Short mmCIF file of C-alpha atoms in Angstrom, two decimals:
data_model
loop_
_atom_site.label_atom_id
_atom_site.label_comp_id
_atom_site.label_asym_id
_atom_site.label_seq_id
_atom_site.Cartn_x
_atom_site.Cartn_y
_atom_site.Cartn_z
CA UNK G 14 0.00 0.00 0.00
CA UNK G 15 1.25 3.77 -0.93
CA UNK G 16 1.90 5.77 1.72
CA UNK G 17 1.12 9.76 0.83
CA UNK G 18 2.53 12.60 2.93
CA UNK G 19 1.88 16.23 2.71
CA UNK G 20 4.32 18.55 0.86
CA UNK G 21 5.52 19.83 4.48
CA UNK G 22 6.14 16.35 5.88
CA UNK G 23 8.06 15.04 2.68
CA UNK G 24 10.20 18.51 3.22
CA UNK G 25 10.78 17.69 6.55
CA UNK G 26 11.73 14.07 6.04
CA UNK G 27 13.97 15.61 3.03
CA UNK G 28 15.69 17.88 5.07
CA UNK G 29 16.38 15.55 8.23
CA UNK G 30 18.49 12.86 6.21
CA UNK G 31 20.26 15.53 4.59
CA UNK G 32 21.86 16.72 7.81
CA UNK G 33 22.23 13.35 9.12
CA UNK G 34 24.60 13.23 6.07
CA UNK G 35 26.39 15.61 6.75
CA UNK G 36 29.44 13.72 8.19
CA UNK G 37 33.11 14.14 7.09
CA UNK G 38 34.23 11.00 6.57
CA UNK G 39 35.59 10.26 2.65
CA UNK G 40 33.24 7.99 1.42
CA UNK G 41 30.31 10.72 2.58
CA UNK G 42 32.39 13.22 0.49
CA UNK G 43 32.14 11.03 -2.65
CA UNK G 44 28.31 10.29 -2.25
CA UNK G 45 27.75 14.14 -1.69
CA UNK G 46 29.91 15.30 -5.03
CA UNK G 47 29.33 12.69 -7.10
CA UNK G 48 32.69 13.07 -9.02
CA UNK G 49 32.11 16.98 -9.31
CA UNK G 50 35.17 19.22 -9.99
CA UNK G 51 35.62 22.62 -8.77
CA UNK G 52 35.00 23.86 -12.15
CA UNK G 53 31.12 22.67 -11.64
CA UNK G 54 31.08 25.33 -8.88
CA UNK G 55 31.23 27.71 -12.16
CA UNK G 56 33.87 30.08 -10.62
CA UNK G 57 33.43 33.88 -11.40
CA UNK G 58 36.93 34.91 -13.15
CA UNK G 59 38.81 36.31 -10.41
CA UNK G 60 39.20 39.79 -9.69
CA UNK G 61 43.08 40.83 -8.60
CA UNK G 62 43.95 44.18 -7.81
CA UNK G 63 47.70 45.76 -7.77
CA UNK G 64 49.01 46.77 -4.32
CA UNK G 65 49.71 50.39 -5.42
CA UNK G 66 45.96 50.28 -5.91
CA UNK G 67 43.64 52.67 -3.37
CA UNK G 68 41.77 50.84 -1.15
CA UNK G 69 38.19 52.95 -1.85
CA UNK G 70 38.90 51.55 -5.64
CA UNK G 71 39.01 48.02 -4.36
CA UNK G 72 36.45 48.38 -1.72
CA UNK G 73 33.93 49.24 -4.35
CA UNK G 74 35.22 46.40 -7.32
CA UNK G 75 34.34 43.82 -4.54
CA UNK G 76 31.52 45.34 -3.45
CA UNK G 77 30.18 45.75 -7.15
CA UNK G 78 30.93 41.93 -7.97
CA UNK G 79 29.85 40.83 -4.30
CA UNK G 80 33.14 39.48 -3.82
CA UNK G 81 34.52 38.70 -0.76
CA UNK G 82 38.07 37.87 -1.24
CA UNK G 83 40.31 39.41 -4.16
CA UNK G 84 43.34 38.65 -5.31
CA UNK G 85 46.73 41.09 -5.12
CA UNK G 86 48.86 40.38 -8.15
CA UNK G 87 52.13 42.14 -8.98
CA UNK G 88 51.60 45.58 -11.14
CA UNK G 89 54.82 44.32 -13.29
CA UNK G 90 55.38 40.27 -13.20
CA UNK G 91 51.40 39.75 -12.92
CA UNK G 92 52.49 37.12 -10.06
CA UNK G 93 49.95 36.16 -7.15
CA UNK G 94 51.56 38.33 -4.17
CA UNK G 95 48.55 37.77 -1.70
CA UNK G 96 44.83 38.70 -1.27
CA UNK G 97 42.38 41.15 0.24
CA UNK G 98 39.19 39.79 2.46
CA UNK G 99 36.86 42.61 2.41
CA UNK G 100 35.34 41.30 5.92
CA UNK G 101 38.75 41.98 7.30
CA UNK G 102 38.88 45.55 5.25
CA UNK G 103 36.02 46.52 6.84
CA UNK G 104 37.43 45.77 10.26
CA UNK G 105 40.49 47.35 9.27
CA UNK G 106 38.51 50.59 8.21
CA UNK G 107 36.12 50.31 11.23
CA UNK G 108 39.50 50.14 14.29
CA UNK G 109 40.74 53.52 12.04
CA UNK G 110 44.34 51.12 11.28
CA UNK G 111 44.25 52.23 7.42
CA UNK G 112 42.33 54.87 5.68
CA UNK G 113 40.32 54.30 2.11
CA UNK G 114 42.78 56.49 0.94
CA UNK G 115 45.40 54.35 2.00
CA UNK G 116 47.22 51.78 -0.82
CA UNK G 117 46.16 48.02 -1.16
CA UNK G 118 49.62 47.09 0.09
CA UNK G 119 48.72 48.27 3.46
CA UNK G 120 45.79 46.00 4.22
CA UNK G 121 46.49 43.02 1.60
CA UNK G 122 47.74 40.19 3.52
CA UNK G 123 50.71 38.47 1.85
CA UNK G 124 51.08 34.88 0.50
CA UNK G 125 54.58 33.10 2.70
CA UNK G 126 56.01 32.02 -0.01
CA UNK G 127 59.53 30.75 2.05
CA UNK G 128 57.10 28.44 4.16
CA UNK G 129 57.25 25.51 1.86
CA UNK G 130 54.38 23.78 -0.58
CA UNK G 131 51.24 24.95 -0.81
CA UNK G 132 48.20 23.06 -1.79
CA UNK G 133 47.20 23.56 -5.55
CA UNK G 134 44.06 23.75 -6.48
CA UNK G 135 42.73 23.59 -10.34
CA UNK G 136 39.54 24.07 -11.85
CA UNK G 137 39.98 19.75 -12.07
CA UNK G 138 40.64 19.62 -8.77
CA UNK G 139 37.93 17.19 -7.25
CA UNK G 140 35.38 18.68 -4.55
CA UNK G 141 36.40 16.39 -2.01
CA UNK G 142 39.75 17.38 -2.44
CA UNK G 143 38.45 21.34 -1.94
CA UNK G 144 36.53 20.29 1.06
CA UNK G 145 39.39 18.81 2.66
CA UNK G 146 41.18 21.74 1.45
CA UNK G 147 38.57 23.73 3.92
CA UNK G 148 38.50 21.55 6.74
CA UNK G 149 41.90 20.70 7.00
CA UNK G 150 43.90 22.02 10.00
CA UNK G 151 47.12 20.84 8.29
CA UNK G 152 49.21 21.68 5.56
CA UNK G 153 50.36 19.79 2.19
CA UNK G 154 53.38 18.90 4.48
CA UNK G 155 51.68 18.31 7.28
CA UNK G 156 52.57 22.01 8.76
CA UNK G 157 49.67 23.33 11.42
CA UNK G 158 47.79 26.43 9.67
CA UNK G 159 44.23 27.73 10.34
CA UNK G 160 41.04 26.37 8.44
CA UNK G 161 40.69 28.40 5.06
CA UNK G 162 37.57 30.67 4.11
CA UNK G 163 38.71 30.89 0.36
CA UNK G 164 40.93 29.16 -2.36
CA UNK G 165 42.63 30.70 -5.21
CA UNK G 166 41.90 28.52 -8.32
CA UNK G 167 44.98 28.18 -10.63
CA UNK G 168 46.08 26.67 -14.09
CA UNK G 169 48.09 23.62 -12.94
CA UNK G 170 51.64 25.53 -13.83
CA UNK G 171 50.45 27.82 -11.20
CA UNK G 172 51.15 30.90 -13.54
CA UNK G 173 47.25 31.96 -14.00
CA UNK G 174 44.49 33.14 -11.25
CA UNK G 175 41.51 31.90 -12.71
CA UNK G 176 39.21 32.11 -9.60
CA UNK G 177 38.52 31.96 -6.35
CA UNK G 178 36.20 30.20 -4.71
CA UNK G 179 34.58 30.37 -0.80
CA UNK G 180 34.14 27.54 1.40
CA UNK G 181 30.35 29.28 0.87
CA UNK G 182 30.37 28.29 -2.36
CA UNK G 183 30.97 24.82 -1.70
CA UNK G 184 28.27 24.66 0.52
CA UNK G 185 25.64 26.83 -1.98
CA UNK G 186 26.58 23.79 -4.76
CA UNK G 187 25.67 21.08 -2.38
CA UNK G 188 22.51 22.71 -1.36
CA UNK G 189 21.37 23.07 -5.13
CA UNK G 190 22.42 19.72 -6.07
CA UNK G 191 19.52 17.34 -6.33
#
């Protein structure tokens, strides 16, 4: 016999064994991506700024894209020097520590380039491997480092930004992924 449930019970139901899914085990990633690569988050193209840049001109490219990170390349070599995070910016601006007349430089927080390897991600870099990428509380070489908000999506040579993508974004894919 057919069992029939309202349209609010069915949600409900819907809803509850997605977040009992919700684990962080592997084989949960796999089920929940499904083989996806970070180019199926359809990345915007990223936005970089120079450091010489003002910080009013930066503030309002972000703000006009509704981008929360961007990216600090060299004005000369076009290399990836570091990024802004306009949350941070705006905490900056708020304490009085730089001005938005102030350079990019100033508030841009710099990429440690001396520290060793760094993680690469790709636009064929699998979604598992991204969330991991967020989650982690270790380094490629096993180094301690802070969870990460945002990655900066690469050609594999590492020579081209081509995005950058939030650990927001990760979680806006699974949502609309039937």
């Amino acid at each position: 016999m057919a069992s029939y449930s309202t349209g609010s019970e069915a949600f409900a139901r819907e809803k509850l064994s997605s977040t009992v899914q919700q684990s962080t085990s592997p084989s949960s990633w796999a089920d929940k991506y499904r083989g996806a690569t970070v180019e199926d988050l359809d990345p915007p193209p990223a936005l970089s700024v120079s450091p010489s840049d003002l910080v009013s001109s930066a503030m309002l490219a972000a703000y006009e894209r509704d981008f929360t990170h961007l990216t600090v390349t060299s004005s000369t070599k076009r290399s990836l020097l570091g990024y802004l995070s306009i949350p941070r910016l705006k905490q900056l601006l708020k304490d009085g520590t730089i001005k938005e007349s102030d350079s990019v430089s100033t508030a841009m927080q710099r990429f440690n380039r001396k520290r060793g390897l760094y993680q690469v991600i790709t636009m064929e870099t699998p979604l598992e491997e991204l969330e991991q990428f967020f989650e982690s509380e270790a380094g490629p070489n096993g180094e301690k480092r802070e969870k990460q908000e945002f990655a900066v999506v690469t050609d594999a040579s590492r020579k081209f930004v081509l995005g950058v993508v939030t650990k927001g974004d990760l979680e806006e894919f699974v949502k609309r992924r039937p």
